[in-house]
XYZ file of C-alpha atoms in Angstrom:
770
model
C 41.338 55.105 137.731
C 40.891 51.766 139.514
C 41.222 53.489 142.869
C 38.527 56.051 142.120
C 36.247 53.304 140.856
C 36.703 51.215 144.007
C 36.249 54.223 146.287
C 32.933 55.000 144.547
C 31.991 51.327 144.769
C 32.672 51.389 148.523
C 30.382 54.394 149.021
C 27.589 52.582 147.169
C 28.107 49.559 149.428
C 27.855 51.745 152.542
C 24.688 53.335 151.158
C 23.121 49.916 150.567
C 24.154 48.703 154.019
C 22.643 51.781 155.678
C 19.304 51.149 153.952
C 19.356 47.352 153.983
C 17.001 46.715 156.875
C 14.580 49.516 155.962
C 14.349 48.258 152.397
C 13.521 44.759 153.601
C 10.713 46.033 155.861
C 9.017 48.275 153.247
C 6.604 47.669 150.493
C 8.796 48.152 147.459
C 5.926 49.830 145.631
C 5.758 52.634 148.189
C 9.464 53.381 148.773
C 9.894 57.158 148.697
C 12.783 58.930 147.034
C 15.755 59.184 149.395
C 16.873 62.730 149.871
C 20.421 63.776 150.715
C 19.750 64.771 154.333
C 18.258 61.445 155.457
C 21.050 59.662 153.585
C 23.733 61.597 155.462
C 21.959 61.027 158.771
C 21.793 57.304 158.077
C 25.525 57.247 157.271
C 26.369 59.114 160.476
C 24.144 56.819 162.519
C 25.656 53.768 160.859
C 29.221 54.926 161.560
C 28.417 55.568 165.218
C 26.970 52.100 165.672
C 29.348 50.133 163.474
C 32.803 51.388 164.383
C 34.351 48.078 163.415
C 33.107 48.438 159.848
C 34.397 52.013 159.740
C 37.799 50.878 160.912
C 37.969 48.141 158.289
C 36.827 50.426 155.459
C 39.247 53.150 156.557
C 42.124 50.666 156.756
C 41.350 49.413 153.255
C 41.269 52.942 151.873
C 44.519 53.771 153.621
C 46.011 50.607 152.172
C 44.962 51.795 148.753
C 46.481 55.196 149.395
C 49.721 53.602 150.534
C 49.703 51.360 147.449
C 49.230 54.354 145.157
C 51.991 56.298 146.856
C 54.262 53.267 146.738
C 53.502 52.725 143.065
C 54.333 56.262 142.033
C 57.292 56.458 144.383
C 58.641 53.254 142.823
C 58.005 54.668 139.347
C 59.935 57.843 140.172
C 62.687 55.786 141.710
C 62.910 53.650 138.575
C 63.058 56.786 136.429
C 65.911 58.184 138.528
C 67.656 54.830 138.430
C 67.215 54.711 134.659
C 68.797 58.182 134.386
C 71.788 57.062 136.432
C 72.131 53.732 134.636
C 71.865 55.375 131.221
C 74.517 57.958 132.091
C 76.752 55.241 133.481
C 76.213 53.312 130.241
C 77.213 56.363 128.186
C 80.310 56.836 130.307
C 81.270 53.182 130.087
C 80.919 53.147 126.309
C 82.943 56.371 126.118
C 85.712 54.675 128.109
C 85.706 51.710 125.741
C 85.864 53.911 122.630
C 88.438 56.265 124.154
C 90.679 53.388 125.201
C 90.541 51.887 121.706
C 91.299 55.237 120.099
C 94.164 55.727 122.561
C 95.474 52.324 121.534
C 95.374 53.358 117.866
C 97.121 56.627 118.688
C 99.742 54.752 120.627
C 100.302 52.483 117.617
C 101.135 55.498 115.478
C 103.358 57.052 118.149
C 105.280 53.813 118.570
C 106.223 53.899 114.872
C 107.397 57.512 114.784
C 110.948 56.358 115.450
C 110.737 54.078 112.408
C 109.561 57.016 110.302
C 112.301 59.325 111.600
C 114.931 56.669 110.911
C 113.854 56.333 107.264
C 112.777 59.918 106.552
C 115.771 60.533 104.292
C 115.036 57.462 102.197
C 111.605 58.042 100.611
C 111.415 54.596 98.999
C 111.747 52.902 102.406
C 108.667 54.723 103.701
C 106.401 52.190 101.996
C 107.823 49.490 104.278
C 107.386 51.782 107.283
C 103.708 52.056 106.428
C 103.458 48.273 106.085
C 105.027 47.718 109.490
C 102.679 50.251 111.038
C 99.447 48.589 109.931
C 100.569 45.065 110.800
C 100.229 45.716 114.575
C 96.472 46.200 114.992
C 93.696 44.368 113.148
C 91.458 47.472 113.134
C 94.128 49.478 111.271
C 93.268 49.315 107.555
C 95.808 51.709 106.080
C 98.726 54.038 106.739
C 99.915 56.995 104.679
C 102.554 59.734 104.776
C 101.621 62.934 103.007
C 104.517 65.333 102.367
C 104.467 69.021 101.514
C 105.051 69.834 97.812
C 108.596 69.214 96.538
C 109.863 67.821 99.828
C 111.458 65.075 97.741
C 112.337 66.794 94.432
C 113.124 63.454 92.823
C 109.534 62.340 93.482
C 107.958 65.359 91.863
C 105.681 67.947 93.418
C 103.569 65.470 95.415
C 104.566 62.301 97.205
C 102.184 60.161 99.319
C 103.390 56.609 100.140
C 100.437 54.489 101.222
C 99.976 50.933 102.596
C 96.607 49.207 102.853
C 95.163 45.843 103.751
C 93.123 43.563 101.513
C 92.078 39.966 101.894
C 95.154 39.028 99.839
C 97.578 40.786 102.155
C 99.180 44.215 102.532
C 99.858 46.360 99.461
C 101.679 49.648 98.926
C 101.460 52.406 96.364
C 102.123 56.104 95.833
C 98.723 57.804 95.823
C 100.266 60.838 94.096
C 102.251 58.855 91.565
C 100.435 60.366 88.576
C 100.504 63.826 90.253
C 96.739 64.069 89.641
C 95.694 63.344 93.233
C 96.258 66.816 94.740
C 95.909 66.165 98.445
C 96.961 69.752 99.248
C 93.363 70.797 98.552
C 91.930 68.316 101.030
C 90.344 69.964 104.135
C 92.268 67.661 106.487
C 95.583 68.772 104.951
C 94.618 72.443 105.305
C 93.409 71.923 108.876
C 96.696 70.274 109.851
C 98.741 73.171 108.428
C 96.603 75.601 110.449
C 96.448 73.769 113.780
C 99.732 71.837 113.707
C 98.451 69.277 116.217
C 97.177 65.684 115.971
C 93.456 65.102 115.416
C 90.932 62.508 114.263
C 89.160 63.080 110.988
C 85.420 62.825 110.575
C 84.342 59.300 109.589
C 84.118 58.627 105.859
C 83.208 55.732 103.600
C 85.868 53.737 101.756
C 85.346 51.226 98.952
C 87.413 48.037 99.189
C 87.012 44.534 97.773
C 84.450 43.642 100.465
C 82.286 46.689 99.855
C 81.942 50.046 101.575
C 83.411 50.347 105.065
C 83.480 53.303 107.447
C 86.921 54.688 108.336
C 88.420 57.442 110.465
C 91.989 58.691 110.194
C 94.282 59.758 112.993
C 96.573 62.498 111.589
C 99.893 63.437 113.147
C 102.184 66.291 111.951
C 105.786 65.513 110.982
C 108.362 68.266 111.583
C 111.916 68.885 110.443
C 114.760 70.143 112.620
C 113.503 73.731 112.179
C 110.147 72.601 113.657
C 108.340 73.172 110.366
C 105.734 70.748 109.069
C 107.123 68.590 106.297
C 104.280 66.088 106.142
C 101.413 64.258 107.817
C 101.516 60.735 109.211
C 98.033 59.169 108.982
C 96.536 55.952 110.350
C 93.230 54.700 108.884
C 91.142 52.584 111.268
C 87.935 50.705 110.606
C 84.914 51.781 112.641
C 82.993 48.557 112.005
C 84.119 47.131 115.359
C 82.591 49.988 117.343
C 78.978 48.972 116.785
C 79.673 45.374 117.836
C 81.807 46.386 120.816
C 79.492 48.976 122.371
C 76.451 46.732 121.820
C 77.992 43.555 123.202
C 76.498 44.260 126.609
C 73.538 46.599 127.167
C 71.259 47.721 129.987
C 68.210 45.764 128.792
C 67.659 43.001 126.205
C 66.256 45.438 123.600
C 68.528 48.374 124.459
C 71.106 49.448 121.921
C 73.823 52.064 121.522
C 74.649 54.180 118.476
C 77.596 56.462 117.760
C 77.388 59.711 115.796
C 79.662 62.549 114.828
C 79.439 65.890 116.579
C 77.331 67.166 113.671
C 74.887 64.265 114.057
C 75.988 61.919 111.266
C 75.714 58.219 112.061
C 79.042 56.425 112.631
C 77.991 52.989 113.837
C 74.754 51.198 114.542
C 73.890 47.826 116.083
C 73.533 44.812 113.847
C 70.252 44.474 111.996
C 69.278 41.442 114.065
C 69.272 43.662 117.174
C 67.152 46.515 115.845
C 65.868 47.595 112.450
C 67.497 50.448 110.567
C 64.331 52.547 110.463
C 64.297 52.859 114.253
C 67.981 53.813 114.297
C 67.405 56.463 111.621
C 64.470 57.799 113.624
C 66.639 58.162 116.735
C 69.305 60.017 114.740
C 66.642 62.273 113.239
C 65.186 63.072 116.673
C 68.581 64.002 118.109
C 69.322 66.282 115.138
C 65.859 67.907 115.195
C 66.175 71.080 117.289
C 62.376 71.391 117.543
C 61.985 68.120 119.437
C 61.308 68.492 123.162
C 64.155 67.167 125.316
C 65.422 67.639 128.825
C 68.681 67.441 130.711
C 69.344 64.616 133.134
C 69.630 65.353 136.851
C 73.420 65.641 136.569
C 73.073 67.699 133.340
C 75.737 65.473 131.764
C 73.353 64.129 129.136
C 70.076 64.872 127.371
C 67.059 62.629 126.928
C 64.160 62.399 124.493
C 61.016 60.334 124.943
C 59.609 58.897 121.707
C 57.814 56.011 120.066
C 59.512 53.792 117.513
C 57.987 52.761 114.214
C 56.148 49.876 115.912
C 54.543 52.273 118.416
C 56.646 51.137 121.387
C 57.581 53.887 123.868
C 61.275 54.387 124.460
C 63.796 56.844 125.884
C 67.040 57.916 124.213
C 69.884 59.349 126.274
C 72.771 60.978 124.475
C 75.893 63.013 125.227
C 79.132 64.094 123.585
C 82.409 62.398 124.340
C 84.862 64.679 126.079
C 88.126 65.343 124.347
C 88.758 64.680 120.683
C 87.037 63.402 118.659
C 83.900 65.038 120.067
C 81.575 62.241 118.963
C 78.075 61.668 120.298
C 76.970 58.468 122.061
C 73.278 57.570 122.427
C 71.633 54.712 124.327
C 68.015 53.685 123.712
C 65.918 51.982 126.414
C 62.328 50.734 125.955
C 59.709 51.563 128.593
C 58.227 48.074 128.628
C 61.559 46.667 129.841
C 62.395 49.520 132.218
C 59.017 49.366 133.958
C 58.228 45.663 133.483
C 58.559 44.841 137.178
C 56.568 47.928 138.082
C 53.756 46.878 135.748
C 53.649 43.427 137.305
C 53.647 45.021 140.727
C 50.707 47.204 139.668
C 48.778 44.158 138.453
C 49.496 42.298 141.679
C 48.492 45.359 143.690
C 45.227 45.575 141.760
C 44.508 41.888 142.331
C 45.354 42.247 146.005
C 43.188 45.352 146.191
C 40.216 43.517 144.668
C 40.744 40.597 147.023
C 40.912 42.954 150.015
C 37.717 44.732 148.996
C 36.038 41.404 148.351
C 37.005 40.185 151.803
C 35.849 43.510 153.210
C 32.432 43.029 151.612
C 32.093 39.573 153.138
C 33.093 40.877 156.542
C 30.586 43.731 156.335
C 27.844 41.315 155.253
C 28.676 39.101 158.190
C 28.437 42.117 160.503
C 24.929 42.816 159.145
C 23.728 39.252 159.553
C 25.042 38.763 163.077
C 27.932 38.021 165.400
C 29.551 41.386 164.812
C 31.914 41.379 167.726
C 32.909 37.735 167.431
C 33.614 38.102 163.745
C 35.672 41.226 164.366
C 37.739 39.503 167.041
C 38.352 36.504 164.852
C 39.210 38.689 161.903
C 41.629 40.741 163.971
C 43.245 37.616 165.380
C 43.621 36.062 161.951
C 45.047 39.281 160.597
C 47.546 39.537 163.445
C 48.579 35.898 163.107
C 49.029 36.329 159.367
C 51.071 39.478 159.861
C 53.237 37.699 162.418
C 53.809 34.815 160.005
C 54.717 37.264 157.281
C 56.956 39.197 159.688
C 58.670 35.964 160.705
C 59.206 35.020 157.054
C 60.517 38.510 156.292
C 62.880 38.399 159.256
C 64.171 34.972 158.246
C 64.616 36.187 154.670
C 66.623 39.188 155.902
C 69.057 36.779 157.556
C 69.888 34.979 154.296
C 73.543 35.666 153.773
C 76.019 36.196 150.970
C 76.069 33.084 148.760
C 79.665 33.885 147.793
C 80.760 32.539 151.199
C 79.522 29.057 150.298
C 82.409 26.963 149.052
C 85.163 29.301 150.262
C 88.103 27.483 151.792
C 89.323 30.398 153.942
C 86.124 30.724 156.010
C 83.882 28.335 157.937
C 80.747 30.117 159.148
C 77.844 29.190 161.406
C 74.935 31.279 162.695
C 71.499 31.004 164.280
C 68.743 33.302 165.527
C 66.047 32.003 167.880
C 63.446 34.682 168.686
C 61.594 34.457 171.994
C 58.364 35.344 170.164
C 57.235 35.112 166.548
C 59.660 37.910 165.657
C 62.656 39.113 167.587
C 64.935 42.057 168.090
C 68.246 40.242 167.612
C 70.162 40.505 164.383
C 73.257 39.318 162.612
C 74.608 39.847 159.144
C 77.705 38.964 157.164
C 78.947 39.156 153.608
C 82.176 39.422 151.614
C 83.219 42.457 149.574
C 86.658 43.169 148.114
C 88.178 40.181 149.967
C 86.901 41.496 153.316
C 84.397 39.782 155.602
C 81.868 42.306 156.919
C 79.827 41.084 159.894
C 77.714 42.393 162.724
C 75.599 41.151 165.622
C 73.137 43.157 167.664
C 70.390 43.134 170.249
C 67.515 45.636 170.245
C 65.969 46.634 173.547
C 62.618 44.968 174.200
C 60.958 42.122 172.304
C 58.314 41.479 169.684
C 57.293 43.582 166.713
C 58.698 46.983 167.914
C 62.101 45.423 168.414
C 61.790 43.599 165.084
C 61.152 46.894 163.301
C 64.272 48.445 164.857
C 66.151 45.259 164.016
C 65.032 45.476 160.378
C 66.091 49.125 160.162
C 69.501 48.384 161.721
C 69.983 45.373 159.439
C 69.151 47.447 156.375
C 71.420 50.319 157.468
C 74.341 47.944 157.984
C 73.902 46.469 154.515
C 73.512 49.866 152.840
C 76.416 51.627 154.572
C 78.908 48.749 154.464
C 78.244 48.280 150.741
C 80.616 51.195 150.097
C 82.374 51.763 153.435
C 85.090 49.542 154.945
C 85.744 51.413 158.218
C 83.660 49.817 161.023
C 83.829 53.044 163.021
C 82.298 55.039 160.181
C 79.671 52.333 159.621
C 78.702 52.364 163.298
C 78.596 56.164 163.521
C 76.343 56.337 160.459
C 73.958 53.707 161.856
C 73.868 55.504 165.212
C 73.103 58.846 163.618
C 70.221 57.384 161.609
C 68.904 55.457 164.647
C 68.817 58.644 166.730
C 66.655 60.522 164.235
C 63.020 60.756 165.389
C 63.630 58.095 168.045
C 60.667 59.160 170.142
C 60.299 55.712 171.717
C 63.893 55.905 173.075
C 64.602 52.382 171.872
C 68.227 51.449 171.429
C 70.338 48.526 170.273
C 73.686 47.057 171.219
C 75.790 46.367 168.154
C 79.169 44.908 167.302
C 80.614 45.472 163.807
C 83.750 43.846 162.439
C 85.668 43.900 159.144
C 88.166 41.065 158.601
C 90.722 41.445 155.821
C 90.895 37.880 154.503
C 94.371 38.006 152.905
C 96.096 39.487 155.985
C 93.893 38.379 158.906
C 93.632 41.951 160.194
C 90.360 42.452 162.105
C 89.065 45.999 162.566
C 86.021 46.320 164.789
C 83.893 48.741 166.724
C 81.575 48.005 169.630
C 78.384 49.722 170.784
C 77.524 48.318 174.202
C 77.476 44.681 173.060
C 78.934 41.668 174.874
C 82.561 41.075 173.915
C 83.055 38.298 171.319
C 85.131 35.293 172.327
C 88.313 34.255 170.516
C 89.037 30.514 170.391
C 92.710 30.113 169.494
C 93.577 26.474 169.960
C 92.850 25.639 173.597
C 92.842 29.319 174.581
C 89.383 30.833 175.044
C 89.639 34.561 175.723
C 87.311 37.522 175.275
C 88.160 39.948 172.502
C 89.396 43.225 174.042
C 86.635 45.734 173.336
C 85.707 49.194 174.516
C 82.144 49.128 175.743
C 80.889 52.422 174.252
C 77.201 53.349 174.245
C 74.494 51.467 172.318
C 73.209 53.014 169.103
C 70.124 55.220 169.219
C 71.007 57.258 172.324
C 73.331 60.127 171.317
C 73.956 60.914 167.659
C 77.378 62.486 168.297
C 78.929 59.733 170.406
C 82.584 59.154 169.315
C 82.789 55.407 168.650
C 86.382 54.182 168.633
C 87.731 51.625 166.207
C 89.965 48.784 167.434
C 92.204 46.349 165.624
C 93.705 42.881 166.234
C 95.269 40.139 164.143
C 93.331 36.878 163.797
C 95.634 33.878 163.663
C 95.306 30.887 161.363
C 92.573 28.487 162.506
C 91.129 30.775 165.179
C 87.381 31.008 165.782
C 85.552 34.205 166.661
C 82.328 33.487 168.587
C 79.713 36.239 168.891
C 76.448 36.041 170.844
C 73.637 38.073 172.383
C 72.710 38.148 176.056
C 69.931 35.643 175.371
C 72.670 33.012 175.676
C 74.226 33.985 178.997
C 70.923 35.111 180.549
C 68.926 31.966 179.680
C 67.213 30.879 182.947
C 66.214 27.554 184.412
C 63.170 26.911 186.606
C 65.022 28.395 189.611
C 65.751 31.607 187.653
C 69.451 30.766 187.584
C 71.302 32.074 184.526
C 73.297 29.972 182.072
C 76.233 32.357 182.578
C 79.458 33.200 180.762
C 81.392 30.530 182.692
C 79.333 27.753 181.127
C 79.788 29.343 177.724
C 83.586 29.492 178.120
C 83.723 25.949 179.476
C 81.752 24.560 176.570
C 83.851 26.502 174.034
C 87.000 25.088 175.653
C 85.682 21.563 175.108
C 84.645 22.252 171.509
C 87.661 24.290 170.350
C 88.449 21.806 167.559
C 84.867 21.617 166.270
C 83.433 23.617 163.392
C 81.449 26.818 164.090
C 78.175 25.103 163.162
C 78.915 22.207 165.512
C 79.777 24.640 168.313
C 76.505 26.523 167.853
C 74.487 23.289 167.702
C 76.124 22.037 170.901
C 75.512 25.390 172.596
C 71.795 25.277 171.671
C 71.560 21.718 173.023
C 73.197 22.651 176.328
C 70.971 25.707 176.755
C 67.903 23.513 176.151
C 69.070 20.987 178.744
C 69.744 23.810 181.216
C 66.411 25.629 180.848
C 64.319 22.480 180.553
C 60.659 23.281 179.946
C 61.023 26.924 180.905
C 59.747 29.377 178.284
C 62.480 31.216 176.390
C 62.707 34.646 177.980
C 64.862 36.474 175.446
C 65.995 36.250 171.825
C 69.054 34.047 171.390
C 71.509 34.697 168.565
C 74.938 33.198 167.907
C 77.378 33.782 165.067
C 80.827 32.211 164.668
C 83.448 31.776 162.016
C 86.813 30.045 161.737
C 89.548 31.892 159.838
C 91.536 29.566 157.556
C 93.770 31.723 155.355
C 94.942 30.088 152.163
C 98.524 30.599 151.057
C 99.553 30.349 147.446
C 103.127 30.203 146.252
C 103.855 33.113 143.943
C 107.046 33.820 142.036
C 108.020 37.458 141.865
C 108.417 38.390 138.229
C 109.720 41.945 138.315
C 109.106 45.315 139.924
C 108.614 48.757 138.463
C 108.897 52.022 140.388
C 107.652 55.205 138.715
C 107.070 58.799 139.692
C 103.559 60.182 140.196
C 103.635 61.629 136.701
C 101.089 60.854 134.000
C 103.929 60.689 131.464
C 105.147 57.554 133.228
C 102.288 55.601 131.672
C 104.539 54.775 128.725
C 106.871 52.947 131.136
C 103.897 51.124 132.622
C 102.830 50.094 129.124
C 106.305 48.768 128.358
C 106.255 46.932 131.678
C 102.931 45.232 130.851
C 104.156 44.444 127.333
C 107.261 42.748 128.665
C 105.218 40.914 131.279
C 102.780 39.578 128.678
C 105.552 38.449 126.331
C 107.526 36.617 128.987
C 104.474 34.931 130.547
C 102.903 34.235 127.117
C 99.583 35.740 128.124
C 96.567 35.627 125.851
C 95.812 38.950 124.055
C 92.424 39.281 125.778
C 94.055 38.952 129.212
C 96.766 41.445 128.277
C 94.109 43.920 127.144
C 92.219 43.635 130.435
C 95.390 43.904 132.524
C 96.563 46.992 130.590
C 93.238 48.810 131.118
C 93.078 47.887 134.823
C 96.699 48.897 135.471
C 96.350 52.224 133.647
C 93.155 52.998 135.585
C 94.849 52.147 138.888
C 98.036 54.145 138.231
C 96.096 57.222 137.120
C 93.925 57.017 140.234
C 96.955 56.768 142.539
C 98.504 59.809 140.841
C 95.290 61.821 141.184
C 94.313 60.902 144.737
C 97.217 59.518 146.735
C 99.470 62.481 145.943
C 98.060 66.026 146.143
C 98.663 68.343 143.203
C 102.244 69.550 143.124
C 103.628 66.871 145.463
C 106.130 64.255 144.382
C 106.099 60.587 145.196
C 106.766 57.103 143.948
C 104.507 54.254 142.900
C 105.816 50.708 143.143
C 104.282 47.950 141.064
C 105.175 44.320 141.693
C 104.055 41.395 139.538
C 103.898 37.870 140.954
C 102.521 34.743 139.348
C 101.937 31.041 139.728
C 100.412 28.438 137.441
C 96.917 29.875 137.717
C 97.044 33.528 138.729
C 98.857 36.782 138.134
C 99.029 39.046 141.195
C 99.722 42.775 140.809
C 100.573 44.756 143.962
C 100.597 48.567 143.871
C 102.280 50.372 146.767
C 102.565 54.100 147.416
C 103.271 56.325 150.398
C 100.693 58.950 149.506
C 97.604 59.987 151.409
C 95.341 57.213 152.673
C 92.904 56.401 149.877
C 90.692 53.346 149.503
C 89.451 53.180 145.886
C 86.966 50.414 146.737
C 84.882 52.932 148.729
C 84.621 55.578 145.996
C 81.218 56.215 144.376
C 80.547 58.184 141.176
C 83.044 59.615 138.691
C 83.087 61.418 135.367
C 84.357 58.617 133.155
C 83.937 60.521 129.902
C 87.334 62.156 130.468
C 90.533 60.876 128.904
C 92.908 58.676 130.893
C 95.128 61.678 131.721
C 92.224 63.759 133.044
C 89.914 61.111 134.483
C 89.645 60.953 138.318
C 88.998 57.708 140.092
C 85.385 56.980 140.856
C 82.435 54.638 140.744
C 82.806 53.428 137.184
C 86.615 53.481 137.452
C 86.683 50.913 140.239
C 83.724 49.160 138.565
C 85.808 48.800 135.405
C 88.759 47.404 137.383
C 86.461 44.916 139.145
C 85.065 43.816 135.781
C 88.527 43.355 134.291
C 90.205 41.640 137.263
C 89.059 38.635 139.291
C 89.924 40.005 142.737
C 90.764 43.388 144.269
C 91.833 44.237 147.822
C 93.008 47.423 149.559
C 94.969 47.777 152.776
C 96.643 50.685 154.586
C 99.741 49.449 156.421
C 102.692 51.355 157.947
C 101.795 54.575 156.159
C 101.439 52.904 152.757
C 98.523 52.291 150.424
C 98.594 48.679 149.221
C 96.254 47.664 146.406
C 96.321 44.022 145.304
C 94.678 42.741 142.134
C 94.540 39.133 140.945
C 93.828 37.951 137.403
C 93.194 34.319 136.555
C 95.502 33.446 133.686
C 93.430 30.713 132.046
C 94.749 29.511 128.688
C 98.054 31.110 127.638
C 98.992 31.891 124.076
């Protein structure tokens, strides 16, 4: 609506300008009515004689059009991002709930042997129940329900039961008076029909603290003839779910609720997060079949747009958990938080738009008064200078690097970029991901703004592709393919991309027509062996080859653009590679920043007062690997079978007991290890193939290092994107949230492929031990 208003306002201004002089020269009492035809003729005449004004007005309108398109494009992008984030949130919460339920199930399974050992002694089953519920805090009770007359001495019904109170653990026979006929309970009937474990629907239970919500995991007990003789049940409290799944949400006011498959509320956030009326409204909307809803883009969830009781617009995303129990998870996000940045951007755009139109009015008025051409030239010059300043600031901002490198002891980095004009076509970039240093340096053909635009595109492509890809050859091929698309200007860029594995010192790199980097290893200054290859932007199917070397401890890798070697003095003599090598030989013990500073000083002394003819960029780093003494604790080798997870669990349990690890650390390690082992089984070994997975645990005073080795197919989990994390551990493939979960749980993760083996290393800081 603001755009239409300003467009109409602009037309009125043009109308007034067209009639300004004639109005001044007329007697206002005799001004005739202006018809449409003279008005149009005046506009046409004005446009023909004031092309500068037309250009300015057109540019402003185009700016408005671009702003509108950008606004709605950003809005659509935020909506798509919200869909993805909400689905990822649902999947993450499903993982948390599923893992906790699996832990409860495992608790029951681990006590089956105790039950089987005491099955012939009914009075000892009370103690079995007590031992079962002592393991987990969330377990509130344990019962064993037997078929009628299984123990004749106990009467028709016998149901030993143990439960927790604030005074301790108590036991009793629920069927002692033979009045509690559990054989009529639906769960008992369902177990006799299905003969398989299942979770009951949540129900309320009255204890000394009030009413709490419980769910029971029921497991059939068989005799030697494989007939059901009873049901082993574990009652868990669901109060923890609301706190757990709402401990970390997408936005400050977002919250998550859990419901049964039939739509009954299981858990809600605490009242200080959101009021109960809003939660009840969300539940009512989900259960109301008449409410309009739509599927997400992936069709894995549904969404409903609504307003809460305070009138605030919000979106609820919900989906069913896969597997049993088939509960529903819903996440609520408020529009004012989702689109807050967009709203501020719209306000800023409106202010900018008003300022632009105000400036436009002043410029037009100045054109009318006089000095049209001079004003236009000055305006254009000021605009160009301002754009160049902005472009320079943008280019400098693009070169701000990963802050995680600051303070690292295994890397010493230095870099500089000196454009020949306000903006340049050189580029460099570096950052650390998954204990790997990603870096690049490049030189775009030409100078000035065109080269800067290509530089910005190449810089952005490197950052986007290398964010999820560790192979420099793949990164370079992707950049080249994108650079070749619609390259009507035939501009190209030389580019060198490297990936240094920090733990091992292995450097993988790929070159695209760039000058070979220089390796400074002690007093030895030698060029890195590179294959020249073609620059990017020429042929989209060029087969770039990856190369690999080992970087030794203390070595420096020095990268530069031809602005260094081709710097000219007043006699047009070049600085040359010999001077570069000679200076590097003298400065081999200096830091990368000192080397670059000395190189800049020497180039300045060489060129004197000559104008810089080309962009000059240098980037260098010294590799200083840090070694930590680890003690090997133990190793475990398992088959690529999901049933081996029980051995992995025993391994982690023994590890935690011997190292006296805190329960929170043990929990994180167990989840990360299970995720990793399942992923290796699913991806390293094709279906039907057999293989082994070796797991080695090493530790020192501060850290626990876990190394997973397999000889399966090459598979880097740190490069995997999305995954369906609503599946159970046995069925879940590795993917975006899988590796995200491992990264969240562990402090460091690194993958290497060496001698036909996949090697995945994870480090966890031990902190305070129990």
